[in-house]
Amino acid sequence: PVNTAKMVTPIQKPKIIKKRTKKFRRHQSDRFALVKPNWRRPKGIDSRARRRFKDVLSMPYIGYGSNKKTRHMQPDGFQKFLVQNVADLELLLMHNRKYCAEIAHNVSSRKRKAIVE
């Protein structure tokens, strides 16, 4: 038996365009194992990266921001909504074409079962 129930589709599914998909890497994180690649702003007085010289890493700035309409949107067109109990799920029923439910990580298996049903 094949389940032929129709899936809920989002109201609108605009094309999500990211201005940059690569992560911003920390300056000299490729040279030293001690320096993790997590982004930190260069703050040295003579730093080539801080002074934005040519051929040095690019720094994050406000222009890399996503389109406001597609920000936090998943590839299927929905936005996540964190559900912690059944009452939160009932709140979601009004907006089920815009948000999809995600069960919080700290919800017990008993409550999880109630939420899924």
Short mmCIF file of N, CA, C and O in Angstrom, two decimals:
data_model
loop_
_atom_site.label_atom_id
_atom_site.label_comp_id
_atom_site.label_asym_id
_atom_site.label_seq_id
_atom_site.Cartn_x
_atom_site.Cartn_y
_atom_site.Cartn_z
N PRO A 1 0.83 -1.20 0.00
CA PRO A 1 0.00 0.00 0.00
C PRO A 1 0.88 1.26 0.00
O PRO A 1 1.70 1.45 0.90
N VAL A 2 0.67 2.09 -1.01
CA VAL A 2 1.43 3.33 -1.14
C VAL A 2 0.63 4.48 -0.56
O VAL A 2 -0.57 4.60 -0.82
N ASN A 3 1.27 5.29 0.25
CA ASN A 3 0.60 6.43 0.87
C ASN A 3 0.47 7.54 -0.16
O ASN A 3 1.46 8.09 -0.63
N THR A 4 -0.76 7.88 -0.53
CA THR A 4 -0.98 8.90 -1.56
C THR A 4 -1.44 10.22 -0.95
O THR A 4 -2.01 11.04 -1.64
N ALA A 5 -1.21 10.40 0.35
CA ALA A 5 -1.60 11.65 1.00
C ALA A 5 -0.78 12.81 0.42
O ALA A 5 0.42 12.70 0.21
N LYS A 6 -1.47 13.92 0.15
CA LYS A 6 -0.79 15.07 -0.46
C LYS A 6 0.00 15.82 0.60
O LYS A 6 -0.51 16.11 1.68
N MET A 7 1.25 16.11 0.29
CA MET A 7 2.10 16.86 1.21
C MET A 7 1.69 18.33 1.19
O MET A 7 1.20 18.84 0.18
N VAL A 8 1.90 19.02 2.32
CA VAL A 8 1.61 20.44 2.39
C VAL A 8 2.71 21.18 1.65
O VAL A 8 3.89 20.93 1.85
N THR A 9 2.32 22.09 0.77
CA THR A 9 3.30 22.87 0.02
C THR A 9 3.32 24.30 0.54
O THR A 9 2.30 24.78 1.03
N PRO A 10 4.45 24.96 0.46
CA PRO A 10 4.51 26.35 0.95
C PRO A 10 3.68 27.28 0.07
O PRO A 10 3.45 26.99 -1.10
N ILE A 11 3.24 28.39 0.65
CA ILE A 11 2.44 29.37 -0.10
C ILE A 11 3.24 29.89 -1.28
O ILE A 11 2.76 29.93 -2.40
N GLN A 12 4.46 30.27 -1.03
CA GLN A 12 5.34 30.72 -2.12
C GLN A 12 6.70 30.11 -1.91
O GLN A 12 7.16 29.95 -0.80
N LYS A 13 7.34 29.74 -3.02
CA LYS A 13 8.67 29.15 -2.94
C LYS A 13 9.59 29.94 -3.87
O LYS A 13 9.83 29.56 -5.00
N PRO A 14 10.08 31.10 -3.39
CA PRO A 14 10.97 31.89 -4.23
C PRO A 14 12.34 31.24 -4.34
O PRO A 14 12.71 30.40 -3.52
N LYS A 15 13.06 31.60 -5.38
CA LYS A 15 14.40 31.07 -5.57
C LYS A 15 15.32 31.69 -4.53
O LYS A 15 15.39 32.92 -4.41
N ILE A 16 15.99 30.84 -3.75
CA ILE A 16 16.89 31.32 -2.70
C ILE A 16 18.26 31.59 -3.32
O ILE A 16 18.88 30.68 -3.86
N ILE A 17 18.68 32.83 -3.27
CA ILE A 17 19.98 33.21 -3.84
C ILE A 17 20.89 33.63 -2.69
O ILE A 17 20.58 34.55 -1.94
N LYS A 18 21.99 32.90 -2.56
CA LYS A 18 22.98 33.25 -1.54
C LYS A 18 24.08 34.07 -2.22
O LYS A 18 24.56 33.71 -3.28
N LYS A 19 24.47 35.17 -1.60
CA LYS A 19 25.54 35.98 -2.17
C LYS A 19 26.90 35.33 -1.98
O LYS A 19 27.82 35.56 -2.74
N ARG A 20 27.01 34.52 -0.93
CA ARG A 20 28.25 33.80 -0.69
C ARG A 20 27.93 32.50 0.03
O ARG A 20 27.24 32.50 1.04
N THR A 21 28.44 31.39 -0.50
CA THR A 21 28.17 30.10 0.12
C THR A 21 29.38 29.60 0.90
O THR A 21 29.24 28.74 1.77
N LYS A 22 30.57 30.12 0.59
CA LYS A 22 31.76 29.71 1.32
C LYS A 22 31.77 30.35 2.70
O LYS A 22 31.33 31.47 2.88
N LYS A 23 32.29 29.62 3.69
CA LYS A 23 32.42 30.16 5.04
C LYS A 23 33.57 31.17 5.07
O LYS A 23 34.54 31.04 4.33
N PHE A 24 33.44 32.17 5.93
CA PHE A 24 34.55 33.09 6.15
C PHE A 24 35.53 32.43 7.11
O PHE A 24 35.16 32.03 8.20
N ARG A 25 36.77 32.29 6.67
CA ARG A 25 37.79 31.62 7.48
C ARG A 25 38.62 32.66 8.21
O ARG A 25 38.88 33.74 7.69
N ARG A 26 39.11 32.28 9.39
CA ARG A 26 39.93 33.19 10.18
C ARG A 26 41.31 33.34 9.54
O ARG A 26 41.86 32.39 8.98
N HIS A 27 41.84 34.54 9.62
CA HIS A 27 43.14 34.86 9.04
C HIS A 27 44.23 33.96 9.63
O HIS A 27 44.32 33.81 10.84
N GLN A 28 45.03 33.34 8.77
CA GLN A 28 46.16 32.47 9.12
C GLN A 28 45.73 31.18 9.81
O GLN A 28 46.56 30.48 10.40
N SER A 29 44.44 30.80 9.72
CA SER A 29 44.01 29.54 10.32
C SER A 29 44.55 28.35 9.53
O SER A 29 44.62 27.24 10.05
N ASP A 30 44.96 28.58 8.28
CA ASP A 30 45.54 27.51 7.48
C ASP A 30 47.01 27.27 7.83
O ASP A 30 47.56 26.23 7.52
N ARG A 31 47.63 28.22 8.51
CA ARG A 31 49.06 28.12 8.82
C ARG A 31 49.34 27.51 10.19
O ARG A 31 50.36 26.85 10.37
N PHE A 32 48.46 27.76 11.15
CA PHE A 32 48.71 27.30 12.51
C PHE A 32 47.58 26.43 13.00
O PHE A 32 46.41 26.79 12.86
N ALA A 33 47.92 25.29 13.60
CA ALA A 33 46.89 24.38 14.13
C ALA A 33 46.18 25.01 15.33
O ALA A 33 45.02 24.70 15.60
N LEU A 34 46.88 25.88 16.03
CA LEU A 34 46.31 26.53 17.22
C LEU A 34 45.19 27.50 16.85
O LEU A 34 44.27 27.71 17.63
N VAL A 35 45.27 28.08 15.65
CA VAL A 35 44.28 29.06 15.21
C VAL A 35 43.16 28.32 14.49
O VAL A 35 43.34 27.80 13.41
N LYS A 36 41.99 28.28 15.12
CA LYS A 36 40.84 27.57 14.54
C LYS A 36 40.26 28.38 13.37
O LYS A 36 40.43 29.60 13.32
N PRO A 37 39.57 27.72 12.45
CA PRO A 37 39.04 28.45 11.29
C PRO A 37 37.81 29.31 11.58
O PRO A 37 37.38 30.06 10.71
N ASN A 38 37.24 29.22 12.79
CA ASN A 38 36.07 30.04 13.12
C ASN A 38 36.40 31.52 12.95
O ASN A 38 37.45 31.98 13.41
N TRP A 39 35.49 32.27 12.35
CA TRP A 39 35.76 33.66 12.03
C TRP A 39 36.00 34.52 13.27
O TRP A 39 35.25 34.49 14.24
N ARG A 40 37.11 35.24 13.25
CA ARG A 40 37.40 36.29 14.22
C ARG A 40 37.92 37.47 13.43
O ARG A 40 38.69 37.30 12.49
N ARG A 41 37.53 38.66 13.81
CA ARG A 41 37.95 39.84 13.06
C ARG A 41 39.42 40.13 13.34
O ARG A 41 39.83 40.14 14.51
N PRO A 42 40.23 40.38 12.29
CA PRO A 42 41.63 40.73 12.54
C PRO A 42 41.73 42.10 13.19
O PRO A 42 41.07 43.04 12.75
N LYS A 43 42.54 42.20 14.26
CA LYS A 43 42.59 43.46 15.01
C LYS A 43 44.00 44.02 15.15
O LYS A 43 44.21 44.98 15.87
N GLY A 44 44.99 43.42 14.47
CA GLY A 44 46.36 43.90 14.62
C GLY A 44 46.56 45.27 13.99
O GLY A 44 45.92 45.61 13.01
N ILE A 45 47.49 46.05 14.54
CA ILE A 45 47.69 47.42 14.05
C ILE A 45 48.28 47.42 12.64
O ILE A 45 47.99 48.31 11.85
N ASP A 46 49.10 46.42 12.32
CA ASP A 46 49.71 46.37 10.99
C ASP A 46 49.08 45.29 10.10
O ASP A 46 49.61 44.98 9.03
N SER A 47 47.96 44.72 10.52
CA SER A 47 47.39 43.56 9.82
C SER A 47 46.97 43.89 8.39
O SER A 47 46.20 44.83 8.16
N ARG A 48 47.49 43.10 7.43
CA ARG A 48 47.11 43.29 6.03
C ARG A 48 45.63 42.96 5.83
O ARG A 48 44.95 43.58 5.03
N ALA A 49 45.16 41.97 6.58
CA ALA A 49 43.76 41.56 6.44
C ALA A 49 42.82 42.65 6.93
O ALA A 49 41.81 42.94 6.29
N ARG A 50 43.16 43.26 8.07
CA ARG A 50 42.31 44.33 8.61
C ARG A 50 42.28 45.54 7.70
O ARG A 50 41.25 46.18 7.50
N ARG A 51 43.47 45.84 7.10
CA ARG A 51 43.56 47.01 6.22
C ARG A 51 43.03 46.73 4.81
O ARG A 51 43.07 47.58 3.96
N ARG A 52 42.53 45.50 4.59
CA ARG A 52 41.89 45.09 3.33
C ARG A 52 42.80 45.26 2.11
O ARG A 52 42.40 45.82 1.10
N PHE A 53 44.03 44.75 2.25
CA PHE A 53 44.93 44.77 1.10
C PHE A 53 44.44 43.79 0.04
O PHE A 53 43.68 42.88 0.34
N LYS A 54 44.90 43.99 -1.19
CA LYS A 54 44.55 43.09 -2.28
C LYS A 54 45.12 41.69 -2.02
O LYS A 54 46.16 41.55 -1.39
N ASP A 55 44.44 40.65 -2.48
CA ASP A 55 44.87 39.25 -2.37
C ASP A 55 44.92 38.74 -0.93
O ASP A 55 45.59 37.76 -0.65
N VAL A 56 44.27 39.40 0.00
CA VAL A 56 44.17 38.90 1.36
C VAL A 56 42.71 38.48 1.56
O VAL A 56 41.85 38.85 0.77
N LEU A 57 42.43 37.72 2.61
CA LEU A 57 41.09 37.17 2.80
C LEU A 57 40.00 38.24 2.77
O LEU A 57 40.26 39.40 3.12
N SER A 58 38.79 37.87 2.37
CA SER A 58 37.67 38.79 2.39
C SER A 58 36.98 38.70 3.74
O SER A 58 36.88 37.63 4.33
N MET A 59 36.54 39.84 4.23
CA MET A 59 35.91 39.91 5.54
C MET A 59 34.40 40.01 5.38
O MET A 59 33.92 40.58 4.40
N PRO A 60 33.63 39.46 6.32
CA PRO A 60 32.18 39.58 6.22
C PRO A 60 31.74 41.03 6.45
O PRO A 60 32.27 41.71 7.32
N TYR A 61 30.82 41.48 5.65
CA TYR A 61 30.22 42.79 5.87
C TYR A 61 28.75 42.72 5.48
O TYR A 61 28.28 41.72 4.93
N ILE A 62 28.01 43.78 5.75
CA ILE A 62 26.54 43.77 5.66
C ILE A 62 26.05 43.47 4.24
O ILE A 62 24.96 42.95 4.07
N GLY A 63 26.86 43.74 3.25
CA GLY A 63 26.44 43.50 1.87
C GLY A 63 26.27 42.04 1.51
O GLY A 63 25.62 41.71 0.52
N TYR A 64 26.84 41.13 2.32
CA TYR A 64 26.70 39.70 2.06
C TYR A 64 25.36 39.16 2.57
O TYR A 64 25.08 37.99 2.43
N GLY A 65 24.55 39.99 3.22
CA GLY A 65 23.29 39.54 3.81
C GLY A 65 22.33 38.98 2.78
O GLY A 65 22.34 39.37 1.62
N SER A 66 21.47 38.06 3.22
CA SER A 66 20.50 37.43 2.32
C SER A 66 19.30 38.34 2.11
O SER A 66 19.06 39.28 2.86
N ASN A 67 18.51 37.99 1.10
CA ASN A 67 17.25 38.67 0.85
C ASN A 67 16.33 38.47 2.05
O ASN A 67 16.24 37.37 2.58
N LYS A 68 15.65 39.53 2.48
CA LYS A 68 14.82 39.45 3.67
C LYS A 68 13.70 38.43 3.51
O LYS A 68 13.29 37.78 4.46
N LYS A 69 13.19 38.27 2.29
CA LYS A 69 12.10 37.34 2.07
C LYS A 69 12.56 35.88 2.14
O LYS A 69 11.78 35.00 2.49
N THR A 70 13.81 35.61 1.81
CA THR A 70 14.29 34.23 1.80
C THR A 70 15.24 33.92 2.96
O THR A 70 15.78 32.83 3.02
N ARG A 71 15.41 34.86 3.88
CA ARG A 71 16.31 34.62 5.02
C ARG A 71 15.73 33.55 5.93
O ARG A 71 14.52 33.52 6.17
N HIS A 72 16.55 32.65 6.40
CA HIS A 72 16.17 31.53 7.28
C HIS A 72 15.25 30.54 6.58
O HIS A 72 14.61 29.73 7.25
N MET A 73 15.13 30.60 5.26
CA MET A 73 14.24 29.69 4.54
C MET A 73 14.98 28.41 4.17
O MET A 73 16.14 28.45 3.78
N GLN A 74 14.29 27.28 4.30
CA GLN A 74 14.87 26.01 3.91
C GLN A 74 14.70 25.82 2.40
O GLN A 74 13.89 26.49 1.78
N PRO A 75 15.45 24.88 1.82
CA PRO A 75 15.33 24.66 0.37
C PRO A 75 13.92 24.29 -0.10
O PRO A 75 13.55 24.57 -1.23
N ASP A 76 13.10 23.70 0.80
CA ASP A 76 11.74 23.34 0.38
C ASP A 76 10.76 24.50 0.48
O ASP A 76 9.58 24.35 0.16
N GLY A 77 11.22 25.68 0.94
CA GLY A 77 10.38 26.87 0.97
C GLY A 77 9.75 27.16 2.32
O GLY A 77 9.08 28.18 2.48
N PHE A 78 9.95 26.29 3.30
CA PHE A 78 9.39 26.51 4.63
C PHE A 78 10.43 27.15 5.54
O PHE A 78 11.63 27.09 5.28
N GLN A 79 9.94 27.74 6.64
CA GLN A 79 10.83 28.21 7.69
C GLN A 79 10.62 27.33 8.91
O GLN A 79 9.50 26.88 9.17
N LYS A 80 11.69 27.07 9.68
CA LYS A 80 11.59 26.19 10.84
C LYS A 80 10.88 26.89 11.98
O LYS A 80 11.04 28.09 12.19
N PHE A 81 10.12 26.09 12.73
CA PHE A 81 9.48 26.57 13.94
C PHE A 81 9.75 25.55 15.03
O PHE A 81 9.42 24.37 14.87
N LEU A 82 10.37 25.96 16.11
CA LEU A 82 10.77 25.03 17.17
C LEU A 82 9.57 24.68 18.04
O LEU A 82 8.92 25.56 18.61
N VAL A 83 9.26 23.39 18.12
CA VAL A 83 8.11 22.90 18.87
C VAL A 83 8.62 22.20 20.13
O VAL A 83 9.49 21.34 20.05
N GLN A 84 8.06 22.58 21.29
CA GLN A 84 8.47 21.96 22.55
C GLN A 84 7.33 21.22 23.22
O GLN A 84 7.57 20.43 24.13
N ASN A 85 6.09 21.48 22.81
CA ASN A 85 4.95 20.74 23.37
C ASN A 85 3.81 20.74 22.37
O ASN A 85 3.91 21.35 21.30
N VAL A 86 2.72 20.07 22.71
CA VAL A 86 1.59 19.92 21.79
C VAL A 86 0.91 21.27 21.55
O VAL A 86 0.40 21.53 20.46
N ALA A 87 0.92 22.14 22.55
CA ALA A 87 0.30 23.46 22.40
C ALA A 87 1.01 24.28 21.31
O ALA A 87 0.36 24.99 20.55
N ASP A 88 2.34 24.16 21.24
CA ASP A 88 3.09 24.85 20.19
C ASP A 88 2.69 24.33 18.82
O ASP A 88 2.61 25.09 17.85
N LEU A 89 2.42 23.04 18.74
CA LEU A 89 2.03 22.42 17.47
C LEU A 89 0.67 22.93 17.01
O LEU A 89 0.46 23.17 15.82
N GLU A 90 -0.25 23.12 17.96
CA GLU A 90 -1.57 23.65 17.62
C GLU A 90 -1.47 25.08 17.13
O GLU A 90 -2.23 25.50 16.27
N LEU A 91 -0.53 25.82 17.66
CA LEU A 91 -0.29 27.19 17.21
C LEU A 91 0.18 27.20 15.75
O LEU A 91 -0.14 28.10 14.99
N LEU A 92 0.90 26.14 15.38
CA LEU A 92 1.45 26.03 14.03
C LEU A 92 0.39 25.70 12.99
O LEU A 92 0.58 25.98 11.81
N LEU A 93 -0.72 25.11 13.41
CA LEU A 93 -1.77 24.72 12.46
C LEU A 93 -2.32 25.89 11.66
O LEU A 93 -2.74 25.72 10.52
N MET A 94 -2.30 27.08 12.24
CA MET A 94 -2.78 28.27 11.53
C MET A 94 -1.84 28.66 10.40
O MET A 94 -2.27 29.23 9.40
N HIS A 95 -0.55 28.38 10.55
CA HIS A 95 0.46 28.84 9.60
C HIS A 95 1.21 27.67 8.97
O HIS A 95 2.41 27.74 8.76
N ASN A 96 0.50 26.58 8.65
CA ASN A 96 1.21 25.39 8.17
C ASN A 96 1.68 25.50 6.73
O ASN A 96 2.34 24.59 6.23
N ARG A 97 1.38 26.61 6.04
CA ARG A 97 1.89 26.79 4.68
C ARG A 97 3.17 27.63 4.66
O ARG A 97 3.80 27.80 3.62
N LYS A 98 3.54 28.18 5.83
CA LYS A 98 4.74 29.01 5.90
C LYS A 98 5.83 28.37 6.77
O LYS A 98 7.00 28.43 6.43
N TYR A 99 5.42 27.74 7.88
CA TYR A 99 6.38 27.17 8.82
C TYR A 99 6.26 25.65 8.86
O TYR A 99 5.19 25.09 8.66
N CYS A 100 7.39 24.99 9.13
CA CYS A 100 7.37 23.55 9.38
C CYS A 100 7.90 23.34 10.79
O CYS A 100 8.71 24.11 11.29
N ALA A 101 7.42 22.28 11.43
CA ALA A 101 7.77 22.03 12.83
C ALA A 101 9.10 21.31 12.94
O ALA A 101 9.43 20.45 12.13
N GLU A 102 9.87 21.70 13.94
CA GLU A 102 11.09 20.99 14.30
C GLU A 102 11.02 20.77 15.80
O GLU A 102 10.89 21.73 16.56
N ILE A 103 11.09 19.51 16.21
CA ILE A 103 11.00 19.21 17.64
C ILE A 103 12.32 19.56 18.30
O ILE A 103 13.39 19.17 17.81
N ALA A 104 12.26 20.29 19.40
CA ALA A 104 13.46 20.72 20.12
C ALA A 104 14.24 19.51 20.62
O ALA A 104 13.66 18.47 20.92
N HIS A 105 15.55 19.67 20.73
CA HIS A 105 16.40 18.52 21.08
C HIS A 105 16.20 18.05 22.51
O HIS A 105 16.47 16.91 22.83
N ASN A 106 15.71 18.92 23.37
CA ASN A 106 15.60 18.55 24.79
C ASN A 106 14.20 18.07 25.17
O ASN A 106 13.85 18.07 26.34
N VAL A 107 13.39 17.64 24.19
CA VAL A 107 12.06 17.13 24.46
C VAL A 107 12.16 15.63 24.70
O VAL A 107 12.84 14.91 23.96
N SER A 108 11.48 15.14 25.75
CA SER A 108 11.56 13.72 26.12
C SER A 108 10.86 12.86 25.07
O SER A 108 10.04 13.34 24.30
N SER A 109 11.16 11.56 25.10
CA SER A 109 10.58 10.66 24.11
C SER A 109 9.07 10.51 24.28
O SER A 109 8.35 10.33 23.31
N ARG A 110 8.59 10.64 25.49
CA ARG A 110 7.14 10.55 25.75
C ARG A 110 6.41 11.73 25.10
O ARG A 110 5.40 11.55 24.42
N LYS A 111 6.95 12.93 25.30
CA LYS A 111 6.34 14.12 24.69
C LYS A 111 6.51 14.09 23.17
O LYS A 111 5.64 14.53 22.43
N ARG A 112 7.67 13.59 22.71
CA ARG A 112 7.93 13.47 21.27
C ARG A 112 6.85 12.65 20.60
O ARG A 112 6.34 12.99 19.54
N LYS A 113 6.50 11.52 21.23
CA LYS A 113 5.49 10.64 20.68
C LYS A 113 4.15 11.35 20.57
O LYS A 113 3.44 11.24 19.58
N ALA A 114 3.82 12.13 21.61
CA ALA A 114 2.56 12.89 21.61
C ALA A 114 2.56 13.95 20.52
O ALA A 114 1.53 14.18 19.85
N ILE A 115 3.70 14.59 20.31
CA ILE A 115 3.80 15.65 19.29
C ILE A 115 3.65 15.05 17.89
O ILE A 115 2.93 15.59 17.05
N VAL A 116 4.32 13.93 17.64
CA VAL A 116 4.28 13.31 16.32
C VAL A 116 2.87 12.81 15.98
O VAL A 116 2.41 12.93 14.86
N GLU A 117 2.17 12.29 16.98
CA GLU A 117 0.79 11.82 16.74
C GLU A 117 -0.14 13.00 16.59
O GLU A 117 -0.99 13.04 15.77
#
